[in-house]
XYZ file of N, CA and C in Angstrom:
591
model
N -23.048 3.360 3.608
C -22.807 2.353 2.580
C -21.621 2.743 1.685
N -21.323 4.037 1.577
C -20.169 4.466 0.779
C -18.861 3.960 1.378
N -18.872 3.699 2.687
C -17.672 3.214 3.374
C -17.709 1.706 3.639
N -18.372 0.977 2.763
C -18.399 -0.484 2.931
C -17.002 -1.101 2.921
N -16.030 -0.385 2.375
C -14.657 -0.897 2.359
C -14.177 -1.234 3.768
N -14.737 -0.558 4.764
C -14.278 -0.793 6.132
C -14.401 -2.257 6.531
N -15.552 -2.855 6.283
C -15.644 -4.273 6.658
C -15.134 -5.188 5.565
N -15.342 -4.833 4.304
C -14.965 -5.752 3.228
C -13.446 -5.817 3.019
N -12.762 -4.686 3.074
C -11.307 -4.688 2.901
C -10.623 -5.421 4.043
N -11.062 -5.144 5.260
C -10.444 -5.797 6.417
C -10.750 -7.292 6.435
N -11.946 -7.663 6.014
C -12.281 -9.083 5.954
C -11.427 -9.779 4.903
N -11.288 -9.159 3.738
C -10.432 -9.727 2.701
C -9.002 -9.860 3.204
N -8.512 -8.830 3.853
C -7.143 -8.855 4.372
C -6.964 -9.936 5.436
N -8.004 -10.184 6.206
C -7.905 -11.199 7.274
C -7.670 -12.599 6.709
N -8.081 -12.843 5.472
C -7.800 -14.142 4.848
C -6.289 -14.346 4.718
N -5.578 -13.288 4.351
C -4.124 -13.362 4.278
C -3.498 -13.550 5.648
N -4.070 -12.905 6.659
C -3.557 -13.078 8.023
C -3.779 -14.507 8.510
N -4.912 -15.080 8.164
C -5.192 -16.470 8.510
C -4.157 -17.390 7.857
N -3.905 -17.144 6.577
C -2.909 -17.935 5.862
C -1.534 -17.770 6.493
N -1.194 -16.535 6.849
C 0.098 -16.274 7.496
C 0.214 -17.017 8.821
N -0.844 -17.020 9.611
C -0.821 -17.694 10.909
C -0.523 -19.182 10.747
N -1.157 -19.801 9.765
C -1.025 -21.245 9.601
C 0.181 -21.670 8.766
N 0.610 -20.841 7.814
C 1.637 -21.280 6.870
C 2.855 -20.359 6.777
N 2.876 -19.276 7.541
C 4.025 -18.379 7.564
C 3.786 -17.072 6.826
N 4.652 -16.118 7.135
C 4.507 -14.757 6.606
C 4.576 -14.715 5.081
N 5.490 -15.470 4.486
C 5.625 -15.461 3.022
C 4.359 -15.988 2.355
N 3.766 -17.016 2.920
C 2.536 -17.582 2.355
C 1.381 -16.591 2.474
N 1.296 -15.899 3.600
C 0.239 -14.900 3.772
C 0.364 -13.773 2.762
N 1.597 -13.310 2.547
C 1.830 -12.237 1.579
C 1.513 -12.712 0.164
N 1.904 -13.934 -0.146
C 1.613 -14.486 -1.470
C 0.106 -14.594 -1.702
N -0.627 -14.962 -0.656
C -2.083 -15.045 -0.767
C -2.664 -13.668 -1.113
N -2.256 -12.643 -0.372
C -2.773 -11.295 -0.621
C -2.429 -10.848 -2.042
N -1.175 -11.047 -2.444
C -0.782 -10.647 -3.802
C -1.596 -11.409 -4.851
N -1.951 -12.651 -4.558
C -2.738 -13.454 -5.495
C -4.130 -12.903 -5.737
N -4.658 -12.139 -4.786
C -6.000 -11.568 -4.967
C -6.006 -10.410 -5.955
N -4.839 -9.924 -6.339
C -4.766 -8.802 -7.282
C -5.363 -9.138 -8.636
N -5.385 -10.403 -8.976
C -5.931 -10.786 -10.287
C -7.421 -10.460 -10.398
N -8.090 -10.267 -9.282
C -9.515 -9.937 -9.306
C -9.806 -8.449 -9.269
N -8.771 -7.605 -9.270
C -8.970 -6.156 -9.187
C -9.161 -5.577 -10.590
N -10.207 -4.771 -10.744
C -10.504 -4.188 -12.053
C -10.055 -2.740 -12.203
N -9.968 -1.991 -11.109
C -9.569 -0.574 -11.142
C -10.419 0.244 -12.122
N -11.730 0.004 -12.103
C -12.629 0.760 -12.993
C -13.275 1.955 -12.310
N -13.428 1.874 -10.988
C -14.009 2.992 -10.245
C -13.509 2.935 -8.802
N -13.636 4.038 -8.072
C -13.108 4.095 -6.709
C -13.779 3.110 -5.750
N -13.059 2.750 -4.723
C -13.567 1.858 -3.676
C -14.632 2.564 -2.846
N -14.444 3.843 -2.575
C -15.401 4.609 -1.777
C -16.511 5.101 -2.700
N -17.744 4.898 -2.259
C -18.888 5.363 -3.043
C -19.184 6.825 -2.787
N -20.267 7.299 -3.369
C -20.699 8.680 -3.168
C -21.484 8.735 -1.864
N -21.120 9.670 -1.005
C -21.792 9.810 0.291
C -23.165 10.468 0.143
N -24.089 10.060 0.995
C -25.393 10.698 1.089
C -26.413 10.285 0.049
N -26.081 9.331 -0.825
C -27.036 8.926 -1.857
C -27.204 7.408 -1.899
N -26.808 6.725 -0.823
C -26.969 5.276 -0.719
C -26.254 4.542 -1.865
N -25.003 4.922 -2.107
C -24.226 4.304 -3.182
C -22.940 3.704 -2.625
N -22.798 2.407 -2.830
C -21.557 1.756 -2.422
C -20.494 1.953 -3.495
N -19.249 1.730 -3.111
C -18.140 1.820 -4.045
C -18.018 0.551 -4.871
N -16.911 0.450 -5.587
C -16.720 -0.684 -6.491
C -16.444 -1.976 -5.732
N -16.649 -3.088 -6.409
C -16.352 -4.400 -5.847
C -14.876 -4.597 -5.554
N -14.031 -3.671 -6.028
C -12.606 -3.723 -5.703
C -12.364 -3.512 -4.213
N -13.422 -3.106 -3.477
C -13.252 -2.900 -2.036
C -12.741 -4.173 -1.358
N -12.961 -5.332 -1.969
C -12.492 -6.589 -1.383
C -10.997 -6.783 -1.653
N -10.586 -7.141 -2.881
C -9.159 -7.431 -3.081
C -8.269 -6.192 -3.103
N -8.746 -5.090 -3.671
C -7.912 -3.886 -3.701
C -7.791 -3.308 -2.294
N -8.885 -3.348 -1.560
C -8.832 -2.878 -0.175
C -7.885 -3.711 0.667
N -7.923 -5.034 0.484
C -6.999 -5.906 1.206
C -5.561 -5.621 0.826
N -5.305 -5.356 -0.450
C -3.948 -5.037 -0.899
C -3.504 -3.659 -0.415
N -4.439 -2.724 -0.296
C -4.103 -1.428 0.277
C -3.635 -1.605 1.718
N -4.367 -2.404 2.489
C -3.977 -2.640 3.876
C -2.623 -3.340 3.948
N -2.389 -4.281 3.059
C -1.100 -4.976 3.026
C 0.022 -3.993 2.667
N -0.252 -3.061 1.765
C 0.723 -2.031 1.411
C 1.014 -1.142 2.620
N -0.036 -0.751 3.339
C 0.170 0.081 4.530
C 1.002 -0.678 5.563
N 0.807 -1.973 5.681
C 1.633 -2.774 6.586
C 3.115 -2.629 6.218
N 3.410 -2.597 4.919
C 4.802 -2.452 4.486
C 5.333 -1.070 4.833
N 4.489 -0.054 4.725
C 4.891 1.311 5.075
C 5.189 1.402 6.570
N 4.330 0.793 7.377
C 4.538 0.791 8.836
C 5.851 0.089 9.176
N 6.135 -1.003 8.466
C 7.418 -1.705 8.571
C 7.746 -2.162 9.990
N 6.710 -2.539 10.720
C 6.889 -3.029 12.091
C 5.672 -3.902 12.402
N 5.851 -5.219 12.324
C 4.699 -6.118 12.461
C 4.047 -6.044 13.829
N 4.819 -5.803 14.870
C 4.219 -5.677 16.208
C 3.322 -4.456 16.273
N 3.786 -3.337 15.727
C 2.966 -2.121 15.691
C 1.729 -2.336 14.815
N 1.910 -2.999 13.673
C 0.788 -3.253 12.773
C -0.272 -4.105 13.462
N 0.154 -5.140 14.154
C -0.777 -5.997 14.892
C -1.535 -5.176 15.942
N -0.840 -4.292 16.633
C -1.492 -3.460 17.651
C -2.499 -2.496 17.015
N -2.201 -1.998 15.823
C -3.155 -1.125 15.129
C -4.431 -1.901 14.817
N -4.293 -3.107 14.277
C -5.470 -3.907 13.942
C -6.276 -4.253 15.191
N -5.590 -4.673 16.234
C -6.293 -5.001 17.479
C -6.885 -3.747 18.111
N -6.170 -2.636 18.005
C -6.668 -1.387 18.570
C -7.928 -0.899 17.882
N -8.006 -1.067 16.557
C -9.235 -0.702 15.848
C -10.424 -1.458 16.420
N -10.244 -2.761 16.632
C -11.332 -3.570 17.202
C -11.658 -3.154 18.628
N -10.638 -2.896 19.409
C -10.848 -2.527 20.814
C -11.476 -1.137 20.929
N -10.894 -0.154 20.253
C -11.310 1.233 20.463
C -12.619 1.590 19.764
N -12.978 0.850 18.726
C -14.239 1.120 18.024
C -15.286 0.034 18.288
N -15.069 -0.772 19.299
C -15.957 -1.889 19.628
C -17.402 -1.414 19.788
N -18.314 -2.071 19.055
C -19.749 -1.803 19.101
C -20.107 -0.360 18.739
N -19.324 0.245 17.867
C -19.613 1.598 17.407
C -19.848 1.587 15.901
N -20.583 2.565 15.435
C -20.680 2.808 14.005
C -19.649 3.879 13.685
N -18.719 3.546 12.803
C -17.654 4.489 12.460
C -17.640 4.703 10.947
N -17.004 5.780 10.532
C -16.871 6.016 9.100
C -15.407 5.894 8.693
N -15.182 5.958 7.401
C -13.837 5.783 6.875
C -12.854 6.807 7.410
N -13.298 8.057 7.556
C -12.391 9.107 8.036
C -11.855 8.776 9.424
N -12.694 8.202 10.286
C -12.243 7.839 11.634
C -11.181 6.746 11.583
N -11.394 5.749 10.758
C -10.439 4.642 10.658
C -9.137 5.126 10.032
N -9.238 5.944 8.997
C -8.032 6.490 8.368
C -7.209 7.295 9.379
N -7.874 8.151 10.140
C -7.178 8.979 11.137
C -6.542 8.104 12.219
N -7.257 7.070 12.644
C -6.737 6.168 13.675
C -5.461 5.485 13.188
N -5.500 4.969 11.970
C -4.342 4.243 11.437
C -3.144 5.178 11.260
N -3.381 6.393 10.818
C -2.279 7.349 10.665
C -1.701 7.713 12.031
N -2.575 8.005 12.978
C -2.109 8.405 14.308
C -1.301 7.291 14.974
N -1.817 6.072 14.944
C -1.174 4.976 15.667
C 0.020 4.375 14.923
N 0.125 4.648 13.644
C 1.301 4.180 12.903
C 2.423 5.206 12.949
N 2.050 6.474 13.176
C 3.038 7.543 13.115
C 3.442 7.864 11.684
N 2.641 7.418 10.715
C 2.951 7.623 9.300
C 1.930 8.557 8.669
N 2.379 9.291 7.680
C 1.499 10.167 6.913
C 0.805 9.301 5.858
N -0.479 9.048 6.030
C -1.188 8.110 5.159
C -2.319 8.744 4.352
N -2.533 10.043 4.499
C -3.683 10.662 3.840
C -3.663 10.483 2.329
N -2.515 10.672 1.700
C -2.442 10.526 0.245
C -2.539 9.057 -0.182
N -2.085 8.162 0.679
C -2.216 6.726 0.393
C -3.698 6.360 0.352
N -4.450 6.790 1.361
C -5.894 6.518 1.367
C -6.590 7.194 0.183
N -6.214 8.437 -0.106
C -6.828 9.125 -1.248
C -6.600 8.341 -2.533
N -5.386 7.852 -2.722
C -5.052 7.142 -3.956
C -5.796 5.821 -4.080
N -5.747 5.014 -3.040
C -6.296 3.656 -3.140
C -7.807 3.598 -2.918
N -8.364 4.540 -2.188
C -9.802 4.497 -1.906
C -10.627 5.385 -2.832
N -10.102 6.547 -3.180
C -10.904 7.541 -3.870
C -10.514 7.759 -5.336
N -9.557 6.997 -5.826
C -9.167 7.017 -7.237
C -9.348 5.599 -7.783
N -9.571 5.482 -9.043
C -9.728 4.133 -9.588
C -8.380 3.480 -9.870
N -7.389 4.295 -10.227
C -6.094 3.767 -10.634
C -5.147 3.595 -9.438
N -4.106 2.813 -9.656
C -3.069 2.687 -8.635
C -1.845 3.464 -9.107
N -0.969 3.856 -8.177
C 0.166 4.688 -8.568
C 1.177 3.920 -9.414
N 1.865 4.671 -10.254
C 2.899 4.105 -11.125
C 4.243 4.706 -10.729
N 5.208 3.852 -10.449
C 6.565 4.319 -10.229
C 7.282 4.296 -11.568
N 7.596 5.478 -12.077
C 8.395 5.581 -13.293
C 9.856 5.652 -12.878
N 10.702 4.917 -13.588
C 12.125 4.944 -13.227
C 12.996 4.649 -14.437
N 14.251 5.046 -14.318
C 15.246 4.703 -15.321
C 16.563 4.388 -14.619
N 17.315 3.492 -15.205
C 18.640 3.118 -14.715
C 19.626 3.373 -15.841
N 20.459 4.394 -15.682
C 21.425 4.730 -16.728
C 22.712 5.236 -16.095
N 23.821 4.697 -16.544
C 25.148 5.163 -16.133
C 25.281 5.254 -14.616
N 24.853 4.219 -13.931
C 25.004 4.175 -12.482
C 24.064 5.072 -11.710
N 23.040 5.580 -12.369
C 22.078 6.462 -11.696
C 20.661 5.905 -11.838
N 19.959 5.959 -10.728
C 18.545 5.596 -10.701
C 17.750 6.877 -10.592
N 16.848 7.102 -11.547
C 15.916 8.231 -11.496
C 14.529 7.662 -11.287
N 13.704 8.326 -10.462
C 12.384 7.789 -10.162
C 11.423 8.895 -9.731
N 10.133 8.607 -9.929
C 9.066 9.492 -9.468
C 7.741 8.740 -9.515
N 6.735 9.260 -8.801
C 5.375 8.736 -8.878
C 4.657 9.407 -10.040
N 3.863 8.627 -10.755
C 3.024 9.147 -11.839
C 1.635 8.527 -11.718
N 0.676 9.088 -12.425
C -0.706 8.604 -12.442
C -1.257 8.486 -11.020
N -1.079 9.563 -10.262
C -1.451 9.526 -8.844
C -2.073 10.847 -8.413
N -2.605 10.856 -7.197
C -3.202 12.071 -6.656
C -2.117 13.124 -6.436
N -2.519 14.360 -6.474
C -1.573 15.458 -6.257
C -0.935 15.327 -4.873
N 0.363 15.466 -4.832
C 1.079 15.387 -3.561
C 1.379 13.978 -3.084
N 1.145 12.985 -3.928
C 1.378 11.593 -3.527
C 2.859 11.401 -3.206
N 3.131 10.855 -2.031
C 4.519 10.727 -1.575
C 4.740 9.446 -0.763
N 4.109 8.376 -1.166
C 4.223 7.119 -0.427
C 5.656 6.582 -0.468
N 6.223 6.267 0.699
C 7.546 5.630 0.698
C 7.450 4.234 0.096
N 8.565 3.734 -0.399
C 8.558 2.469 -1.120
C 9.839 1.701 -0.829
N 9.701 0.400 -0.573
C 10.869 -0.453 -0.365
C 11.354 -0.980 -1.710
N 12.642 -0.801 -1.947
C 13.259 -1.283 -3.180
C 14.637 -1.852 -2.854
N 15.166 -2.629 -3.779
C 16.570 -3.036 -3.672
C 17.379 -2.064 -4.503
N 18.400 -1.530 -3.919
C 19.304 -0.649 -4.644
C 20.604 -1.365 -4.971
N 21.076 -2.192 -4.048
C 22.296 -2.947 -4.267
C 22.275 -4.203 -3.404
N 22.873 -5.260 -3.906
C 23.069 -6.502 -3.159
C 21.781 -7.134 -2.644
N 20.668 -6.865 -3.269
C 19.430 -7.537 -2.933
C 18.809 -7.175 -1.607
N 19.266 -6.130 -0.947
C 18.731 -5.729 0.350
C 17.700 -4.616 0.160
N 16.510 -4.811 0.734
C 15.458 -3.807 0.611
C 15.734 -2.627 1.538
N 15.503 -1.440 1.028
C 15.547 -0.220 1.835
C 14.509 0.736 1.258
N 14.178 1.760 2.018
C 13.154 2.703 1.578
C 13.737 3.793 0.692
N 12.954 4.154 -0.327
C 13.159 5.400 -1.050
C 11.885 6.209 -0.827
N 11.949 7.501 -1.108
C 10.817 8.380 -0.807
C 10.427 9.172 -2.057
N 9.814 8.478 -3.018
C 9.430 9.158 -4.267
C 8.341 10.201 -4.024
N 8.358 11.201 -4.868
C 7.267 12.176 -4.957
C 6.914 12.244 -6.449
N 6.133 13.215 -6.826
C 5.799 13.359 -8.239
C 6.894 14.101 -9.009
N 7.918 14.556 -8.298
C 9.080 15.196 -8.927
C 10.186 14.161 -9.093
N 10.960 14.286 -10.167
C 12.057 13.356 -10.395
C 13.099 13.482 -9.294
N 13.566 12.326 -8.835
C 14.676 12.263 -7.895
C 15.719 11.326 -8.480
N 16.928 11.418 -7.945
C 18.010 10.612 -8.497
C 18.904 10.112 -7.372
N 19.382 8.892 -7.517
C 20.344 8.319 -6.572
C 21.418 7.601 -7.379
N 22.627 7.694 -6.906
C 23.751 7.051 -7.585
C 23.940 5.654 -7.001
N 24.137 4.664 -7.871
C 24.365 3.293 -7.447
C 25.812 2.919 -7.714
N 26.399 2.177 -6.786
C 27.797 1.766 -6.963
C 27.938 0.697 -8.038
N 27.039 -0.265 -7.994
C 27.069 -1.334 -8.997
C 25.701 -1.437 -9.637
N 25.685 -1.516 -10.930
C 24.412 -1.610 -11.641
C 24.423 -2.862 -12.505
N 23.426 -3.706 -12.274
C 23.194 -4.833 -13.166
C 21.692 -5.005 -13.294
N 21.271 -6.027 -13.985
C 19.828 -6.164 -14.247
C 19.014 -6.370 -12.977
N 19.656 -6.778 -11.885
C 18.941 -6.985 -10.625
C 19.216 -5.891 -9.605
N 19.838 -4.802 -10.023
C 20.183 -3.734 -9.081
C 18.957 -3.078 -8.466
N 17.888 -3.029 -9.219
C 16.701 -2.322 -8.741
C 15.479 -3.204 -8.867
N 14.861 -3.482 -7.727
C 13.607 -4.233 -7.700
C 12.699 -3.603 -6.662
N 11.423 -3.586 -6.948
C 10.425 -3.067 -6.007
C 9.902 -4.220 -5.171
N 9.729 -3.978 -3.874
C 9.140 -4.980 -2.996
C 7.746 -5.321 -3.536
N 7.498 -6.590 -3.877
C 6.212 -6.950 -4.485
C 5.017 -6.821 -3.538
N 5.263 -6.593 -2.257
C 4.153 -6.439 -1.322
C 3.533 -5.045 -1.360
N 4.116 -4.134 -2.124
C 3.502 -2.833 -2.374
C 2.655 -2.974 -3.634
N 1.383 -2.607 -3.541
C 0.489 -2.722 -4.685
C 0.615 -1.470 -5.546
N 1.536 -1.532 -6.509
C 1.784 -0.420 -7.428
C 2.076 -1.010 -8.802
N 2.171 -0.129 -9.781
C 2.694 -0.493 -11.096
C 4.062 0.154 -11.243
N 4.911 -0.443 -12.064
C 6.195 0.161 -12.369
C 6.324 0.330 -13.875
N 7.041 1.360 -14.272
C 7.297 1.580 -15.688
C 8.749 2.031 -15.849
N 9.526 1.171 -16.470
C 10.923 1.535 -16.729
C 10.976 2.352 -18.009
N 11.625 3.472 -17.933
C 11.705 4.389 -19.085
C 13.033 4.240 -19.810
């Protein structure tokens, strides 16, 4: 019961996939982002093991947004679709726990996801990207996160084109050729908070 997120998060996320199928990718993403208004971030999604305790009700919308965030990290919709179908195929008619699903998704995505799962499933808060833009330099780091959190993030650095940066909890810096009020934007499909310093 502590791993109820397995069915509830995926079911919540499937609503966005349904919307995407019928109305397009942008509509599906907008649907998932719209569920964020129901997230409370008061306690972790994963409950305490061995004592018949489920996690928080955030397992529905926050879990769906976590999966949508992981889709952005994978950055390959064909691979993402195969991961989802593979989970159903390879675990068909089995009782599985969260650790098995987490390991499967990391292995089949080729991405390091352990800290992502720790942050979104086992912490109540979501990560904060702290950043500053001064004199043509962007400084950034992750804050309010699990130790070692290093989730890649899509941002616009110049000309409105998204590319990945790789924040850690240590400050990093990148030089920008042109800086204006729209020089830096975070892809809204990543479920994070931002704080400009």
